[in-house]
Amino acid sequence: MHAKSVVEEELKAAQLACEHCDEALRTLVDAYETAAAHVRPDGGDEEWWHKANALWLASREYLRRHGGCDEASRTLKEHGPDRLDALHMEYELEASALLALRQMAEAYQKQRPSAT
C-alpha cells in the first residue's frame, strides 16, 4: 500500500482497517480460549480440534509478535545500528509468525472445509 499510494487519507484508512482486523483476531482468540477451555473431543472431531488449537496458538503468537513490533517502532528513538538490528529482528519474527498463522489457517480449512 505504501509503495503504491501517496494519498495520506488512503494510507490512514488502510491502517485503520488493519487495526480493526487485529482487534477482531484478538477478540476471537479470547473467545476461543474461553469456549475451548473445557472441551476435549474424541473420535472424528479430534483431528479438527487439534488443528483449531494450532490455529489458536498461531494467532496468539502473531498478535504477540505484532504487538512487539508496534512497541519497538514506537520506542525507536536512537537510530544506531544495534537498535535498527533489533527492530529488524522484531519484524522478521512477526513475518515468521504471520506465515505460521497462514499455514495453520490453511491446515484447519483443509480439515474443516465447512468452516470457511
PDB file of C-alpha atoms in Angstrom:
ATOM      1  CA  MET A   1       0.000   0.000   0.000  1.00  0.00           C
ATOM      2  CA  HIS A   2       2.743   2.416   0.951  1.00  0.00           C
ATOM      3  CA  ALA A   3       4.578   1.733  -2.302  1.00  0.00           C
ATOM      4  CA  LYS A   4       1.505   2.416  -4.456  1.00  0.00           C
ATOM      5  CA  SER A   5      -0.190   5.342  -2.763  1.00  0.00           C
ATOM      6  CA  VAL A   6       0.840   8.764  -1.595  1.00  0.00           C
ATOM      7  CA  VAL A   7      -2.660   9.784  -0.511  1.00  0.00           C
ATOM      8  CA  GLU A   8      -2.439  10.238   3.252  1.00  0.00           C
ATOM      9  CA  GLU A   9      -6.143   9.548   3.831  1.00  0.00           C
ATOM     10  CA  GLU A  10      -5.921   6.286   1.909  1.00  0.00           C
ATOM     11  CA  LEU A  11      -2.957   5.154   3.961  1.00  0.00           C
ATOM     12  CA  LYS A  12      -4.712   6.082   7.211  1.00  0.00           C
ATOM     13  CA  ALA A  13      -7.839   4.194   6.140  1.00  0.00           C
ATOM     14  CA  ALA A  14      -5.777   1.107   5.320  1.00  0.00           C
ATOM     15  CA  GLN A  15      -4.012   1.316   8.673  1.00  0.00           C
ATOM     16  CA  LEU A  16      -7.355   1.621  10.463  1.00  0.00           C
ATOM     17  CA  ALA A  17      -8.677  -1.432   8.592  1.00  0.00           C
ATOM     18  CA  CYS A  18      -5.605  -3.397   9.699  1.00  0.00           C
ATOM     19  CA  GLU A  19      -6.122  -2.313  13.301  1.00  0.00           C
ATOM     20  CA  HIS A  20      -9.753  -3.475  13.145  1.00  0.00           C
ATOM     21  CA  CYS A  21      -8.632  -6.862  11.788  1.00  0.00           C
ATOM     22  CA  ASP A  22      -6.093  -7.228  14.596  1.00  0.00           C
ATOM     23  CA  GLU A  23      -8.736  -6.347  17.181  1.00  0.00           C
ATOM     24  CA  ALA A  24     -11.183  -8.854  15.646  1.00  0.00           C
ATOM     25  CA  LEU A  25      -8.482 -11.539  15.765  1.00  0.00           C
ATOM     26  CA  ARG A  26      -7.737 -10.653  19.393  1.00  0.00           C
ATOM     27  CA  THR A  27     -11.439 -10.937  20.267  1.00  0.00           C
ATOM     28  CA  LEU A  28     -11.764 -14.297  18.511  1.00  0.00           C
ATOM     29  CA  VAL A  29      -8.618 -15.642  20.173  1.00  0.00           C
ATOM     30  CA  ASP A  30     -10.050 -14.742  23.576  1.00  0.00           C
ATOM     31  CA  ALA A  31     -13.453 -16.224  22.711  1.00  0.00           C
ATOM     32  CA  TYR A  32     -11.885 -19.481  21.510  1.00  0.00           C
ATOM     33  CA  GLU A  33      -9.783 -19.725  24.642  1.00  0.00           C
ATOM     34  CA  THR A  34     -12.887 -19.376  26.798  1.00  0.00           C
ATOM     35  CA  ALA A  35     -15.019 -21.757  24.722  1.00  0.00           C
ATOM     36  CA  ALA A  36     -12.342 -24.427  24.350  1.00  0.00           C
ATOM     37  CA  ALA A  37     -11.190 -24.403  27.958  1.00  0.00           C
ATOM     38  CA  HIS A  38     -13.238 -27.465  28.892  1.00  0.00           C
ATOM     39  CA  VAL A  39     -13.718 -29.160  25.509  1.00  0.00           C
ATOM     40  CA  ARG A  40     -11.917 -32.429  24.768  1.00  0.00           C
ATOM     41  CA  PRO A  41     -13.479 -34.043  21.703  1.00  0.00           C
ATOM     42  CA  ASP A  42     -12.547 -37.510  20.565  1.00  0.00           C
ATOM     43  CA  GLY A  43     -13.163 -39.718  17.583  1.00  0.00           C
ATOM     44  CA  GLY A  44     -13.868 -37.900  14.335  1.00  0.00           C
ATOM     45  CA  ASP A  45     -13.762 -34.481  15.963  1.00  0.00           C
ATOM     46  CA  GLU A  46     -10.331 -34.867  17.496  1.00  0.00           C
ATOM     47  CA  GLU A  47      -8.334 -34.083  14.347  1.00  0.00           C
ATOM     48  CA  TRP A  48     -10.045 -30.770  13.549  1.00  0.00           C
ATOM     49  CA  TRP A  49      -9.880 -29.849  17.244  1.00  0.00           C
ATOM     50  CA  HIS A  50      -6.086 -30.223  17.145  1.00  0.00           C
ATOM     51  CA  LYS A  51      -5.985 -28.052  14.008  1.00  0.00           C
ATOM     52  CA  ALA A  52      -8.206 -25.461  15.696  1.00  0.00           C
ATOM     53  CA  ASN A  53      -5.888 -25.380  18.707  1.00  0.00           C
ATOM     54  CA  ALA A  54      -2.862 -24.964  16.443  1.00  0.00           C
ATOM     55  CA  LEU A  55      -4.630 -22.081  14.704  1.00  0.00           C
ATOM     56  CA  TRP A  56      -5.429 -20.520  18.075  1.00  0.00           C
ATOM     57  CA  LEU A  57      -1.804 -20.783  19.204  1.00  0.00           C
ATOM     58  CA  ALA A  58      -0.529 -19.344  15.904  1.00  0.00           C
ATOM     59  CA  SER A  59      -2.997 -16.469  16.244  1.00  0.00           C
ATOM     60  CA  ARG A  60      -1.791 -15.706  19.763  1.00  0.00           C
ATOM     61  CA  GLU A  61       1.840 -15.788  18.646  1.00  0.00           C
ATOM     62  CA  TYR A  62       1.134 -13.478  15.706  1.00  0.00           C
ATOM     63  CA  LEU A  63      -0.657 -10.979  17.966  1.00  0.00           C
ATOM     64  CA  ARG A  64       2.244 -11.118  20.440  1.00  0.00           C
ATOM     65  CA  ARG A  65       4.861 -10.556  17.742  1.00  0.00           C
ATOM     66  CA  HIS A  66       2.790  -7.826  16.097  1.00  0.00           C
ATOM     67  CA  GLY A  67       2.481  -6.050  19.428  1.00  0.00           C
ATOM     68  CA  GLY A  68       6.239  -6.362  19.916  1.00  0.00           C
ATOM     69  CA  CYS A  69       6.861  -4.724  16.548  1.00  0.00           C
ATOM     70  CA  ASP A  70       4.480  -1.901  17.332  1.00  0.00           C
ATOM     71  CA  GLU A  71       6.156  -1.312  20.676  1.00  0.00           C
ATOM     72  CA  ALA A  72       9.652  -1.458  19.192  1.00  0.00           C
ATOM     73  CA  SER A  73       8.654   1.013  16.464  1.00  0.00           C
ATOM     74  CA  ARG A  74       7.127   3.429  18.983  1.00  0.00           C
ATOM     75  CA  THR A  75      10.165   3.385  21.230  1.00  0.00           C
ATOM     76  CA  LEU A  76      12.678   3.808  18.415  1.00  0.00           C
ATOM     77  CA  LYS A  77      14.444   6.975  19.475  1.00  0.00           C
ATOM     78  CA  GLU A  78      18.043   6.041  18.831  1.00  0.00           C
ATOM     79  CA  HIS A  79      18.868   5.183  15.267  1.00  0.00           C
ATOM     80  CA  GLY A  80      22.113   3.368  15.915  1.00  0.00           C
ATOM     81  CA  PRO A  81      22.899   0.153  14.045  1.00  0.00           C
ATOM     82  CA  ASP A  82      22.308  -2.026  17.111  1.00  0.00           C
ATOM     83  CA  ARG A  83      18.814  -0.567  17.631  1.00  0.00           C
ATOM     84  CA  LEU A  84      17.941  -0.963  13.961  1.00  0.00           C
ATOM     85  CA  ASP A  85      19.164  -4.576  14.041  1.00  0.00           C
ATOM     86  CA  ALA A  86      16.852  -5.274  16.985  1.00  0.00           C
ATOM     87  CA  LEU A  87      13.942  -3.661  15.149  1.00  0.00           C
ATOM     88  CA  HIS A  88      14.727  -5.701  12.032  1.00  0.00           C
ATOM     89  CA  MET A  89      14.728  -8.879  14.114  1.00  0.00           C
ATOM     90  CA  GLU A  90      11.297  -7.991  15.566  1.00  0.00           C
ATOM     91  CA  TYR A  91       9.895  -7.534  12.075  1.00  0.00           C
ATOM     92  CA  GLU A  92      11.386 -10.834  10.909  1.00  0.00           C
ATOM     93  CA  LEU A  93       9.837 -12.636  13.879  1.00  0.00           C
ATOM     94  CA  GLU A  94       6.479 -11.012  13.105  1.00  0.00           C
ATOM     95  CA  ALA A  95       6.730 -12.117   9.464  1.00  0.00           C
ATOM     96  CA  SER A  96       7.501 -15.655  10.618  1.00  0.00           C
ATOM     97  CA  ALA A  97       4.506 -15.626  12.970  1.00  0.00           C
ATOM     98  CA  LEU A  98       2.271 -14.374  10.152  1.00  0.00           C
ATOM     99  CA  LEU A  99       3.464 -17.182   7.885  1.00  0.00           C
ATOM    100  CA  ALA A 100       2.742 -19.730  10.612  1.00  0.00           C
ATOM    101  CA  LEU A 101      -0.728 -18.233  11.080  1.00  0.00           C
ATOM    102  CA  ARG A 102      -1.436 -18.562   7.362  1.00  0.00           C
ATOM    103  CA  GLN A 103      -0.223 -22.159   7.329  1.00  0.00           C
ATOM    104  CA  MET A 104      -2.357 -23.092  10.346  1.00  0.00           C
ATOM    105  CA  ALA A 105      -5.410 -21.396   8.813  1.00  0.00           C
ATOM    106  CA  GLU A 106      -4.921 -23.406   5.616  1.00  0.00           C
ATOM    107  CA  ALA A 107      -4.455 -26.646   7.565  1.00  0.00           C
ATOM    108  CA  TYR A 108      -7.636 -26.001   9.542  1.00  0.00           C
ATOM    109  CA  GLN A 109      -9.509 -25.095   6.370  1.00  0.00           C
ATOM    110  CA  LYS A 110      -8.480 -28.400   4.769  1.00  0.00           C
ATOM    111  CA  GLN A 111      -9.633 -30.326   7.827  1.00  0.00           C
ATOM    112  CA  ARG A 112     -12.921 -28.386   8.156  1.00  0.00           C
ATOM    113  CA  PRO A 113     -13.908 -27.054   4.713  1.00  0.00           C
ATOM    114  CA  SER A 114     -17.362 -26.165   6.048  1.00  0.00           C
ATOM    115  CA  ALA A 115     -15.747 -23.609   8.386  1.00  0.00           C
ATOM    116  CA  THR A 116     -14.735 -21.276   5.555  1.00  0.00           C
TER     117      THR A 116
END
